[in-house]
Short mmCIF file of C-alpha atoms (C1' of nucleotides) in Angstrom, two decimals:
data_model
loop_
_atom_site.label_atom_id
_atom_site.label_comp_id
_atom_site.label_asym_id
_atom_site.label_seq_id
_atom_site.Cartn_x
_atom_site.Cartn_y
_atom_site.Cartn_z
CA MET A 6 78.71 -145.32 62.33
CA PHE A 7 76.06 -148.26 62.27
CA PHE A 8 73.62 -147.59 65.17
CA LYS A 9 69.99 -146.73 65.06
CA LEU A 10 67.66 -145.54 67.73
CA ASN A 11 63.87 -146.26 67.84
CA THR A 12 61.81 -143.86 69.64
CA SER A 13 58.58 -145.98 69.49
CA ILE A 14 59.53 -148.82 71.66
CA GLY A 15 59.70 -147.59 75.09
CA GLN A 16 63.22 -148.52 75.58
CA PRO A 17 65.70 -146.00 76.92
CA PHE A 18 68.28 -144.82 74.41
CA TYR A 19 71.33 -145.87 76.37
CA VAL A 20 69.95 -149.47 76.59
CA GLN A 21 69.26 -149.72 72.89
CA LEU A 22 72.83 -148.46 72.35
CA MET A 23 74.26 -151.00 74.63
CA GLN A 24 72.32 -153.84 73.08
CA GLN A 25 73.49 -152.81 69.69
CA ILE A 26 77.03 -152.65 70.76
CA ARG A 27 76.72 -156.11 72.45
CA HIS A 28 75.01 -157.42 69.30
CA ALA A 29 77.75 -156.17 67.12
CA ALA A 30 80.46 -157.84 69.40
CA GLU A 31 78.67 -161.07 69.67
CA SER A 32 77.98 -161.16 65.91
CA GLY A 33 81.55 -160.27 65.03
CA ALA A 34 80.71 -157.00 63.41
CA LEU A 35 83.01 -155.48 65.99
CA GLN A 36 86.10 -157.33 66.90
CA ASP A 37 88.35 -157.31 69.92
CA GLY A 38 90.48 -154.07 70.14
CA ASP A 39 88.18 -152.21 67.63
CA GLN A 40 87.80 -148.52 68.60
CA LEU A 41 84.20 -147.19 68.95
CA PRO A 42 83.09 -143.77 67.77
CA GLY A 43 83.85 -140.82 70.19
CA ILE A 44 81.13 -139.99 72.54
CA ARG A 45 80.52 -136.47 71.13
CA THR A 46 80.62 -137.85 67.66
CA LEU A 47 78.19 -140.48 68.21
CA ALA A 48 75.87 -138.29 70.23
CA GLU A 49 75.55 -135.98 67.35
CA GLU A 50 74.94 -138.70 64.86
CA LEU A 51 72.23 -140.11 67.06
CA VAL A 52 70.88 -136.86 68.03
CA VAL A 53 70.88 -137.61 71.70
CA SER A 54 72.67 -135.93 74.63
CA PRO A 55 76.38 -136.96 75.02
CA ASN A 56 75.38 -138.11 78.58
CA THR A 57 73.29 -140.78 76.99
CA VAL A 58 76.15 -142.18 74.95
CA ALA A 59 78.39 -141.78 77.81
CA ARG A 60 76.08 -143.80 80.06
CA ALA A 61 75.93 -146.73 77.59
CA TYR A 62 79.69 -146.79 77.27
CA SER A 63 80.13 -146.49 81.02
CA GLU A 64 77.86 -149.41 81.80
CA LEU A 65 79.62 -151.54 79.13
CA GLU A 66 82.68 -150.68 80.64
CA HIS A 67 81.54 -152.09 84.06
CA GLU A 68 80.46 -155.11 82.11
CA GLY A 69 83.84 -155.52 80.85
CA LEU A 70 83.08 -155.25 77.12
CA LEU A 71 84.57 -151.82 76.75
CA GLU A 72 87.70 -150.28 77.58
CA LEU A 73 87.59 -146.56 78.08
CA ARG A 74 90.98 -144.85 77.67
CA GLN A 75 90.98 -141.21 78.75
CA GLY A 76 91.75 -139.15 75.72
CA SER A 77 92.00 -141.95 73.24
CA GLY A 78 88.50 -143.33 73.11
CA ALA A 79 86.51 -146.54 73.75
CA PHE A 80 87.79 -149.99 72.71
CA LEU A 81 86.18 -153.38 72.55
CA THR A 82 87.57 -155.98 74.84
CA ILE A 83 86.15 -159.41 74.19
CA LYS A 84 87.37 -162.07 76.34
CA ARG A 85 84.53 -163.90 77.73
CA ARG A 86 82.94 -167.15 76.33
CA ALA A 87 84.30 -165.74 72.93
CA ARG A 88 85.33 -169.07 71.37
CA GLY A 89 83.02 -169.81 68.68
CA LEU A 90 80.30 -167.63 69.92
CA THR A 91 80.54 -165.35 66.92
CA GLU A 92 79.66 -168.24 64.58
CA ARG A 93 76.88 -169.50 66.64
CA VAL A 94 75.39 -166.08 67.00
CA GLN A 95 75.50 -165.40 63.25
CA ALA A 96 73.78 -168.66 62.59
CA ALA A 97 71.25 -167.91 65.30
CA SER A 98 70.69 -164.56 63.97
CA ARG A 99 69.92 -165.79 60.54
CA LYS A 100 67.41 -168.31 62.00
CA VAL A 101 65.65 -165.51 63.85
CA GLU A 102 65.57 -163.38 60.99
CA ASP A 103 64.02 -166.23 58.86
CA LEU A 104 61.41 -166.98 61.39
CA ILE A 105 60.38 -163.40 61.61
CA GLU A 106 60.28 -163.09 57.86
CA GLU A 107 58.20 -166.28 57.79
CA LEU A 108 55.72 -164.89 60.62
CA HIS A 109 55.51 -161.76 58.56
CA GLN A 110 54.36 -163.62 55.52
CA GLU A 111 51.69 -165.42 57.62
CA GLY A 112 50.25 -162.03 58.33
CA LEU A 113 51.49 -161.52 61.83
CA GLN A 114 52.49 -157.94 62.78
CA ASP A 115 55.73 -156.86 64.56
CA ASN A 116 54.03 -156.22 67.91
CA GLU A 117 52.35 -159.58 67.74
CA ILE A 118 55.71 -161.21 67.00
CA TRP A 119 57.21 -159.34 69.67
CA ARG A 120 54.61 -160.59 72.20
CA LEU A 121 55.31 -164.08 71.21
CA PHE A 122 59.00 -163.78 71.93
CA GLU A 123 58.40 -162.01 75.11
CA THR A 124 56.03 -164.61 76.34
CA ALA A 125 58.17 -167.50 75.37
CA LEU A 126 61.41 -165.88 76.93
CA PHE A 127 60.05 -164.27 79.99
CA HIS A 128 56.73 -165.90 80.91
CA ARG A 129 57.68 -169.31 79.87
CA ALA A 130 55.51 -172.02 81.26
CA GLU A 131 53.71 -169.61 83.51
CA ILE A 132 50.79 -168.83 81.37
CA GLY A 133 48.23 -171.24 81.85
CA ALA A 134 49.95 -172.66 84.78
CA GLU A 135 47.46 -171.96 87.51
CA MET B 1 43.80 -166.64 86.84
CA PHE B 2 46.74 -167.10 84.66
CA PHE B 3 49.02 -164.19 84.79
CA LYS B 4 52.46 -163.79 86.00
CA LEU B 5 54.62 -160.73 86.58
CA ASN B 6 58.50 -160.75 86.11
CA THR B 7 60.31 -158.31 88.27
CA SER B 8 63.64 -159.08 86.71
CA ILE B 9 62.92 -157.56 83.26
CA GLY B 10 62.79 -153.75 83.44
CA GLN B 11 59.22 -153.87 82.21
CA PRO B 12 56.46 -152.02 84.05
CA PHE B 13 54.00 -154.38 85.75
CA TYR B 14 50.96 -152.86 83.89
CA VAL B 15 52.74 -153.30 80.54
CA GLN B 16 53.45 -156.92 81.29
CA LEU B 17 49.84 -157.35 82.34
CA MET B 18 48.68 -155.78 78.92
CA GLN B 19 50.93 -157.91 76.97
CA GLN B 20 49.70 -161.01 78.58
CA ILE B 21 46.11 -160.02 78.17
CA ARG B 22 46.74 -159.23 74.53
CA HIS B 23 48.47 -162.49 73.99
CA ALA B 24 45.77 -164.41 75.76
CA ALA B 25 43.36 -162.81 73.42
CA GLU B 26 45.33 -163.41 70.29
CA SER B 27 46.11 -167.01 71.13
CA GLY B 28 42.58 -167.88 71.94
CA ALA B 29 42.96 -168.39 75.65
CA LEU B 30 40.47 -165.66 76.14
CA GLN B 31 37.44 -165.28 73.90
CA ASP B 32 35.29 -162.37 72.85
CA GLY B 33 32.95 -161.55 75.56
CA ASP B 34 34.89 -163.27 78.27
CA GLN B 35 34.95 -161.65 81.73
CA LEU B 36 38.32 -160.82 83.22
CA PRO B 37 39.09 -161.11 86.92
CA GLY B 38 38.04 -158.12 88.94
CA ILE B 39 40.62 -155.43 89.44
CA ARG B 40 41.01 -156.04 93.22
CA THR B 41 40.93 -159.93 92.85
CA LEU B 42 43.73 -159.63 90.20
CA ALA B 43 45.62 -157.19 92.22
CA GLU B 44 45.68 -159.60 95.21
CA GLU B 45 46.69 -162.58 93.19
CA LEU B 46 49.61 -160.64 91.57
CA VAL B 47 50.41 -158.91 94.75
CA VAL B 48 50.44 -155.47 93.29
CA SER B 49 48.32 -152.43 93.94
CA PRO B 50 44.82 -152.40 92.44
CA ASN B 51 45.89 -149.18 90.73
CA THR B 52 48.30 -151.03 88.62
CA VAL B 53 45.68 -153.42 87.44
CA ALA B 54 43.27 -150.68 86.86
CA ARG B 55 45.92 -149.00 84.63
CA ALA B 56 46.36 -151.95 82.50
CA TYR B 57 42.64 -152.61 82.17
CA SER B 58 42.00 -148.80 81.42
CA GLU B 59 44.84 -148.75 78.71
CA LEU B 60 43.45 -151.71 77.09
CA GLU B 61 40.00 -150.32 77.19
CA HIS B 62 41.35 -147.27 75.17
CA GLU B 63 42.72 -149.71 72.76
CA GLY B 64 39.56 -151.27 72.32
CA LEU B 65 40.54 -154.73 73.43
CA LEU B 66 38.60 -154.39 76.80
CA GLU B 67 35.18 -153.08 77.76
CA LEU B 68 35.02 -151.81 81.39
CA ARG B 69 31.57 -151.70 82.71
CA GLN B 70 30.91 -149.81 85.89
CA GLY B 71 29.52 -152.17 88.46
CA SER B 72 29.66 -155.30 86.25
CA GLY B 73 33.30 -155.85 85.36
CA ALA B 74 35.95 -156.20 82.56
CA PHE B 75 35.04 -157.98 79.44
CA LEU B 76 37.05 -158.82 76.24
CA THR B 77 35.72 -157.35 73.08
CA ILE B 78 37.61 -158.80 69.94
CA LYS B 79 36.66 -157.41 66.74
CA ARG B 80 39.93 -156.79 64.83
CA ARG B 81 41.44 -159.01 62.40
CA ALA B 82 40.12 -161.79 64.50
CA ARG B 83 39.31 -164.43 61.96
CA GLY B 84 41.99 -167.10 61.80
CA LEU B 85 44.39 -165.10 63.87
CA THR B 86 44.15 -167.45 66.75
CA GLU B 87 45.28 -170.37 64.72
CA ARG B 88 48.23 -168.53 63.20
CA VAL B 89 49.24 -167.21 66.53
CA GLN B 90 49.29 -170.69 68.09
CA ALA B 91 51.27 -172.01 65.15
CA ALA B 92 53.63 -169.05 65.45
CA SER B 93 53.79 -169.52 69.21
CA ARG B 94 55.02 -173.17 68.76
CA LYS B 95 57.68 -172.11 66.09
CA VAL B 96 58.96 -169.35 68.45
CA GLU B 97 59.21 -171.70 71.26
CA ASP B 98 60.97 -174.37 69.08
CA LEU B 99 63.52 -171.88 67.93
CA ILE B 100 64.24 -170.61 71.42
CA GLU B 101 64.71 -174.12 72.58
CA GLU B 102 66.93 -174.86 69.72
CA LEU B 103 69.15 -171.79 70.41
CA HIS B 104 69.35 -172.79 74.05
CA GLN B 105 70.78 -176.02 73.15
CA GLU B 106 73.49 -174.30 71.01
CA GLY B 107 74.55 -172.49 74.16
CA LEU B 108 72.88 -169.20 73.76
CA GLN B 109 71.50 -167.43 76.70
CA ASP B 110 68.24 -165.80 77.08
CA ASN B 111 69.48 -162.22 76.97
CA GLU B 112 71.55 -163.01 73.83
CA ILE B 113 68.49 -164.52 72.14
CA TRP B 114 66.35 -161.56 73.28
CA ARG B 115 69.05 -159.26 71.72
CA LEU B 116 68.83 -161.12 68.44
CA PHE B 117 65.13 -160.61 68.47
CA GLU B 118 65.25 -157.11 69.18
CA THR B 119 67.87 -156.52 66.62
CA ALA B 120 65.76 -158.27 64.00
CA LEU B 121 62.53 -156.64 64.83
CA PHE B 122 63.57 -153.11 65.66
CA HIS B 123 66.74 -152.40 63.78
CA ARG B 124 66.02 -154.61 60.74
CA ALA B 125 67.89 -153.38 57.76
CA GLU B 126 69.37 -150.62 59.55
CA ILE B 127 72.50 -151.97 61.02
CA GLY B 128 75.36 -151.49 58.65
CA ALA B 129 73.06 -148.92 56.79
CA GLU B 130 75.34 -145.82 57.20
CA MET C 29 49.61 -121.21 83.37
CA PHE C 30 46.06 -120.71 82.16
CA PHE C 31 43.95 -123.74 83.14
CA LYS C 32 41.03 -123.91 85.67
CA LEU C 33 39.32 -126.78 87.24
CA ASN C 34 35.65 -126.75 87.97
CA THR C 35 34.46 -128.90 90.96
CA SER C 36 30.81 -128.47 90.33
CA ILE C 37 30.46 -130.22 87.18
CA GLY C 38 30.78 -133.97 87.66
CA GLN C 39 33.63 -134.20 85.21
CA PRO C 40 36.91 -135.70 86.49
CA PHE C 41 39.79 -133.16 86.95
CA TYR C 42 42.00 -135.09 84.43
CA VAL C 43 39.29 -134.94 81.80
CA GLN C 44 38.81 -131.13 82.27
CA LEU C 45 42.46 -130.64 82.03
CA MET C 46 42.51 -132.77 78.69
CA GLN C 47 39.82 -130.75 77.25
CA GLN C 48 41.43 -127.47 77.98
CA ILE C 49 44.71 -128.53 76.62
CA ARG C 50 42.95 -129.70 73.54
CA HIS C 51 41.04 -126.44 73.23
CA ALA C 52 44.15 -124.42 73.81
CA ALA C 53 45.73 -126.37 70.95
CA GLU C 54 42.74 -126.10 68.58
CA SER C 55 42.38 -122.42 69.15
CA GLY C 56 46.05 -121.55 68.76
CA ALA C 57 46.62 -120.55 72.18
CA LEU C 58 49.22 -123.48 72.30
CA GLN C 59 51.33 -123.88 69.20
CA ASP C 60 53.16 -127.09 67.86
CA GLY C 61 56.34 -127.61 69.83
CA ASP C 62 55.28 -125.47 72.86
CA GLN C 63 56.33 -126.79 76.12
CA LEU C 64 53.68 -127.35 78.77
CA PRO C 65 54.12 -126.72 82.44
CA GLY C 66 55.84 -129.48 84.32
CA ILE C 67 53.61 -132.04 86.00
CA ARG C 68 54.43 -130.93 89.58
CA THR C 69 54.29 -127.30 88.79
CA LEU C 70 51.02 -127.48 87.25
CA ALA C 71 49.73 -129.78 90.04
CA GLU C 72 50.67 -127.24 92.56
CA GLU C 73 48.81 -124.42 90.69
CA LEU C 74 45.69 -126.40 90.24
CA VAL C 75 46.10 -127.81 93.82
CA VAL C 76 45.54 -131.31 92.74
CA SER C 77 47.78 -134.40 92.98
CA PRO C 78 50.68 -134.71 90.46
CA ASN C 79 49.20 -138.10 89.39
CA THR C 80 46.09 -136.15 88.21
CA VAL C 81 48.19 -134.02 85.86
CA ALA C 82 50.34 -136.91 84.83
CA ARG C 83 47.28 -138.97 83.89
CA ALA C 84 45.87 -136.19 81.69
CA TYR C 85 49.29 -135.65 80.04
CA SER C 86 49.68 -139.37 79.63
CA GLU C 87 46.30 -139.80 77.92
CA LEU C 88 46.99 -136.93 75.57
CA GLU C 89 50.30 -138.68 74.66
CA HIS C 90 48.53 -141.64 73.67
CA GLU C 91 46.22 -139.54 71.65
CA GLY C 92 49.27 -138.05 69.94
CA LEU C 93 48.59 -134.48 71.06
CA LEU C 94 51.58 -134.27 73.41
CA GLU C 95 55.07 -135.77 73.54
CA LEU C 96 56.46 -136.61 77.03
CA ARG C 97 60.20 -136.74 77.02
CA GLN C 98 61.74 -138.15 80.23
CA GLY C 99 63.86 -135.59 81.73
CA SER C 100 62.86 -132.82 79.35
CA GLY C 101 59.17 -132.07 79.81
CA ALA C 102 55.92 -132.29 77.92
CA PHE C 103 55.62 -130.83 74.42
CA LEU C 104 52.76 -130.20 72.04
CA THR C 105 52.83 -132.00 68.79
CA ILE C 106 50.18 -130.93 66.47
CA LYS C 107 49.94 -132.76 63.26
CA ARG C 108 46.38 -133.52 62.43
CA ARG C 109 44.10 -131.66 60.37
CA ALA C 110 45.85 -128.47 61.63
CA ARG C 111 45.95 -126.22 58.57
CA GLY C 112 43.21 -123.60 59.05
CA LEU C 113 41.73 -125.13 61.96
CA THR C 114 42.86 -122.50 64.32
CA GLU C 115 40.95 -119.75 62.42
CA ARG C 116 37.87 -121.76 62.16
CA VAL C 117 37.81 -122.79 65.80
CA GLN C 118 38.30 -119.13 66.87
CA ALA C 119 35.42 -118.02 64.71
CA ALA C 120 33.39 -120.98 65.94
CA SER C 121 34.23 -120.07 69.53
CA ARG C 122 32.92 -116.47 69.02
CA LYS C 123 29.65 -117.87 67.50
CA VAL C 124 29.16 -120.24 70.38
CA GLU C 125 29.84 -117.49 73.03
CA ASP C 126 27.30 -115.20 71.19
CA LEU C 127 24.77 -117.80 71.15
CA ILE C 128 25.07 -118.54 74.82
CA GLU C 129 24.88 -114.93 75.69
CA GLU C 130 21.77 -114.42 73.58
CA LEU C 131 20.12 -117.43 75.36
CA HIS C 132 21.07 -116.06 78.63
CA GLN C 133 19.37 -112.91 77.76
CA GLU C 134 16.24 -114.85 76.91
CA GLY C 135 16.14 -116.18 80.37
CA LEU C 136 17.63 -119.63 79.94
CA GLN C 137 19.97 -121.11 82.57
CA ASP C 138 23.33 -122.73 82.06
CA ASN C 139 22.09 -126.31 82.73
CA GLU C 140 19.28 -125.68 80.29
CA ILE C 141 21.55 -124.46 77.55
CA TRP C 142 23.88 -127.43 78.37
CA ARG C 143 20.77 -129.70 77.90
CA LEU C 144 19.92 -128.26 74.56
CA PHE C 145 23.59 -128.91 73.36
CA GLU C 146 23.70 -132.33 74.67
CA THR C 147 20.45 -133.15 73.01
CA ALA C 148 21.41 -131.61 69.69
CA LEU C 149 24.86 -133.11 69.60
CA PHE C 150 24.34 -136.72 71.03
CA HIS C 151 20.56 -137.40 70.52
CA ARG C 152 20.37 -135.83 67.15
CA ALA C 153 17.49 -137.20 65.08
CA GLU C 154 16.87 -139.86 67.75
CA ILE C 155 14.39 -138.07 69.86
CA GLY C 156 10.94 -138.88 68.44
CA ALA C 157 12.40 -141.59 66.31
CA GLU C 158 10.63 -144.57 67.73
CA MET D 24 8.88 -144.25 73.74
CA PHE D 25 11.41 -141.77 72.67
CA PHE D 26 14.66 -142.04 74.54
CA LYS D 27 18.11 -143.11 73.41
CA LEU D 28 21.13 -143.87 75.41
CA ASN D 29 24.54 -142.96 74.09
CA THR D 30 27.45 -145.40 75.39
CA SER D 31 30.26 -143.44 73.95
CA ILE D 32 30.06 -140.31 75.94
CA GLY D 33 31.15 -140.96 79.56
CA GLN D 34 27.82 -140.00 81.00
CA PRO D 35 25.83 -142.31 83.31
CA PHE D 36 22.67 -143.78 81.78
CA TYR D 37 20.59 -142.43 84.57
CA VAL D 38 21.83 -138.99 83.82
CA GLN D 39 21.34 -139.18 80.23
CA LEU D 40 17.73 -140.30 80.87
CA MET D 41 17.11 -137.53 83.32
CA GLN D 42 18.54 -134.98 80.80
CA GLN D 43 16.12 -136.17 78.13
CA ILE D 44 13.18 -136.19 80.28
CA ARG D 45 14.01 -132.61 81.44
CA HIS D 46 14.43 -131.65 77.82
CA ALA D 47 11.11 -133.22 76.83
CA ALA D 48 9.45 -131.28 79.59
CA GLU D 49 11.07 -128.06 78.74
CA SER D 50 10.44 -128.38 75.06
CA GLY D 51 6.86 -129.17 75.41
CA ALA D 52 7.13 -132.82 74.09
CA LEU D 53 5.98 -133.93 77.39
CA GLN D 54 3.10 -131.90 79.17
CA ASP D 55 1.99 -131.59 82.81
CA GLY D 56 0.20 -134.68 83.87
CA ASP D 57 1.56 -136.88 81.06
CA GLN D 58 2.41 -140.36 82.21
CA LEU D 59 5.78 -141.75 81.49
CA PRO D 60 6.52 -145.30 80.59
CA GLY D 61 6.81 -147.85 83.27
CA ILE D 62 10.08 -148.58 84.90
CA ARG D 63 10.28 -152.16 83.67
CA THR D 64 8.89 -151.27 80.20
CA LEU D 65 11.49 -148.53 79.67
CA ALA D 66 14.28 -150.61 81.13
CA GLU D 67 13.66 -153.32 78.60
CA GLU D 68 13.49 -150.81 75.65
CA LEU D 69 16.73 -149.15 76.63
CA VAL D 70 18.35 -152.46 77.48
CA VAL D 71 19.43 -151.35 80.96
CA SER D 72 18.88 -152.38 84.49
CA PRO D 73 15.47 -151.42 85.98
CA ASN D 74 17.49 -149.96 88.81
CA THR D 75 18.96 -147.44 86.34
CA VAL D 76 15.51 -146.11 85.18
CA ALA D 77 14.30 -146.19 88.80
CA ARG D 78 17.03 -144.01 89.80
CA ALA D 79 16.41 -141.45 87.18
CA TYR D 80 12.76 -141.33 88.00
CA SER D 81 13.40 -141.06 91.62
CA GLU D 82 15.92 -138.15 91.22
CA LEU D 83 13.57 -136.37 89.12
CA GLU D 84 10.95 -136.82 91.61
CA HIS D 85 13.15 -135.24 94.25
CA GLU D 86 13.54 -132.55 91.90
CA GLY D 87 9.79 -132.16 91.67
CA LEU D 88 9.47 -132.87 88.00
CA LEU D 89 8.06 -136.27 88.35
CA GLU D 90 5.43 -137.79 90.61
CA LEU D 91 5.59 -141.35 91.25
CA ARG D 92 2.33 -142.82 92.23
CA GLN D 93 2.61 -146.41 93.60
CA GLY D 94 1.03 -148.92 91.49
CA SER D 95 0.05 -146.37 88.71
CA GLY D 96 3.27 -145.06 87.30
CA ALA D 97 5.28 -141.86 86.84
CA PHE D 98 3.60 -138.40 85.80
CA LEU D 99 5.06 -135.25 84.79
CA THR D 100 4.40 -132.38 87.18
CA ILE D 101 5.54 -129.07 85.56
CA LYS D 102 4.91 -126.04 87.71
CA ARG D 103 7.98 -124.10 87.98
CA ARG D 104 8.95 -121.25 85.75
CA ALA D 105 6.79 -122.80 83.26
CA ARG D 106 5.19 -119.71 81.65
CA GLY D 107 6.58 -119.21 78.17
CA LEU D 108 9.59 -121.44 78.92
CA THR D 109 8.37 -123.97 76.34
CA GLU D 110 8.34 -121.45 73.48
CA ARG D 111 11.71 -119.98 74.38
CA VAL D 112 13.34 -123.53 74.60
CA GLN D 113 11.97 -124.52 71.37
CA ALA D 114 13.25 -121.36 69.76
CA ALA D 115 16.60 -121.86 71.47
CA SER D 116 16.66 -125.36 70.54
CA ARG D 117 16.37 -124.47 66.82
CA LYS D 118 19.12 -121.88 67.22
CA VAL D 119 21.49 -124.45 68.87
CA GLU D 120 20.75 -127.05 66.04
CA ASP D 121 21.33 -124.42 63.39
CA LEU D 122 24.66 -123.43 64.95
CA ILE D 123 25.77 -126.90 65.17
CA GLU D 124 24.82 -127.58 61.64
CA GLU D 125 26.66 -124.56 60.63
CA LEU D 126 29.90 -125.59 62.30
CA HIS D 127 29.73 -128.99 61.05
CA GLN D 128 29.67 -127.52 57.46
CA GLU D 129 32.70 -125.41 58.44
CA GLY D 130 34.34 -128.87 59.03
CA LEU D 131 34.28 -128.96 62.89
CA GLN D 132 33.84 -132.27 64.40
CA ASP D 133 31.42 -133.17 67.29
CA ASN D 134 34.04 -133.36 69.81
CA GLU D 135 35.50 -130.02 68.88
CA ILE D 136 32.16 -128.44 69.02
CA TRP D 137 31.32 -130.02 72.25
CA ARG D 138 34.65 -128.63 73.64
CA LEU D 139 33.75 -125.19 72.55
CA PHE D 140 30.36 -125.40 74.45
CA GLU D 141 32.00 -126.76 77.40
CA THR D 142 34.63 -124.05 77.44
CA ALA D 143 32.07 -121.30 77.03
CA LEU D 144 29.70 -122.72 79.60
CA PHE D 145 31.98 -124.01 82.30
CA HIS D 146 35.30 -122.36 81.88
CA ARG D 147 34.03 -119.03 80.89
CA ALA D 148 36.41 -116.15 81.19
CA GLU D 149 38.85 -118.42 82.91
CA ILE D 150 41.16 -119.58 80.11
CA GLY D 151 43.73 -117.03 79.41
CA ALA D 152 42.76 -115.28 82.61
CA GLU D 153 45.99 -115.72 84.57
"C1'" DG E 6 65.50 -130.66 87.15
"C1'" DT E 7 62.11 -133.61 84.12
"C1'" DG E 8 58.67 -137.67 83.52
"C1'" DG E 9 57.37 -142.92 84.97
"C1'" DT E 10 55.87 -146.26 88.01
"C1'" DC E 11 53.83 -147.98 92.17
"C1'" DT E 12 51.69 -147.92 96.55
"C1'" DA E 13 47.84 -148.15 100.02
"C1'" DG E 14 44.05 -146.30 100.84
"C1'" DA E 15 40.04 -143.20 100.66
"C1'" DC E 16 35.72 -142.05 98.70
"C1'" DC E 17 32.30 -142.14 94.77
"C1'" DA E 18 29.18 -144.09 91.15
"C1'" DC E 19 26.95 -147.79 89.13
"C1'" DA E 20 24.35 -152.66 89.07
"C1'" DG F 27 29.90 -156.39 94.50
"C1'" DT F 28 31.88 -153.96 90.46
"C1'" DG F 29 34.94 -149.93 88.19
"C1'" DG F 30 36.57 -144.67 88.60
"C1'" DT F 31 38.91 -140.87 90.61
"C1'" DC F 32 42.08 -138.96 93.53
"C1'" DT F 33 45.55 -138.41 97.09
"C1'" DA F 34 50.34 -138.06 99.16
"C1'" DG F 35 54.27 -139.76 98.72
"C1'" DA F 36 58.00 -142.94 97.56
"C1'" DC F 37 61.47 -144.37 94.36
"C1'" DC F 38 63.52 -144.83 89.76
"C1'" DA F 39 65.07 -143.34 85.11
"C1'" DC F 40 66.61 -139.81 82.04
"C1'" DT F 41 68.78 -135.02 80.77
#
DNA sequence: GTGGTCTAGACCACA
DNA sequence: GTGGTCTAGACCACT
């Protein structure tokens, strides 16, 4: 299908998978009711343990984004906040990509850009505070 | 000093510290030769074990960003790509903050924004590839 | 496995371990892909804290000589300069041992021999310079 | 005078100084009764704290290699095992340098050579033993 | 089972 | 005072 795991960021595979499925749902790449690849199939594709895929699916099920039907597979169930989210996410996605592109052209590297986002999102208004 | 740890993102304390020190160096908040707070001092401030701070310092030393001198302290040693980086990073920082602010006002949440960044930075041109 | 710590040279345990793993890799005793003993296992054998082993492993991972896989173990990853290095190192190893044996028979002691090496390696062409 | 400190090997300055003074004595570069540079003078030359030089001198005095005469300075006092040592050390020194040169030409790097000596001197007959 | 993080504190080395 | 090493053990994350 259309997922890709990155071994060089310290993030667990199952979290990366969850993020990408969430993103696919938010951006409209996956629609309500769409079927996801089988656990074993996807595990083979990504060259990870089936447990890893199972964990991602299972956590997304607890979150209410997936429905696991025994014997049939995993299906997207989008209900929440869905109105208009897709459009906004797609627009936002474009803006984010544009900004990253722009920063690249100014000579910044991925890890530096990453650091800026991190700082802005998670340490906002805290650096320099004291 | 001016660091802050966030317990709610799954990132290890020592990595957060490293990121913030790197960011302080890149943004000019810390200059070449500046002395950092002592290990025990900083550990108390952040309410973590001295070992945690020591690990961050030590890894940054391997990276070449810090110089640890027994008996004297920890000092920033910026050599790399430094010319003009400060200005570009500060400008970039503003752009990133502006974009995040804008996306907030469109109703996106932090985790969704984070997801967009992750996707754009780490899975660039890979989604939809297969 | 086949490591030994020496308490009478002032070198930290974790550094000694790193050196011996590096040497095992360079001399061919450990091959690319080989799995190393588990952290706790090795710690018990060497009668040190698991943290000490973990630190050695972790630093070697940063160096690119080891790959640590959560849940699976530690594996050697030799990429660098590897062709033919093994043979040269083994030959060199023999020469070094022969020379040390020879110097012993001339009545020199280990610490004097060590001093000669140190001088030749680290202060080369510098003694007598000023 | 003729000492040089190396910051990139993790060895304390005062130990490096001691090693070099010992080596100078063993190799005949310094003779019995020779006066060493004053503590403050040497400290300035090497850009270290006078304490560091004082410590090296003091430890060598305990070892019996130096005599510190209040107000006059530090003097070498070679008594021990001295007969013929100088010649043997000089010969050994040449052999060591030759071997290192040879290994360099075979493409080995300093740290690899160092590792070989370390292994041969300190972990002799222990690697591979179990 | 594996590795990863963190703690609280001891003891040493250096300035 | 500084940093450096090490311990013993807890708890978590991943396979």
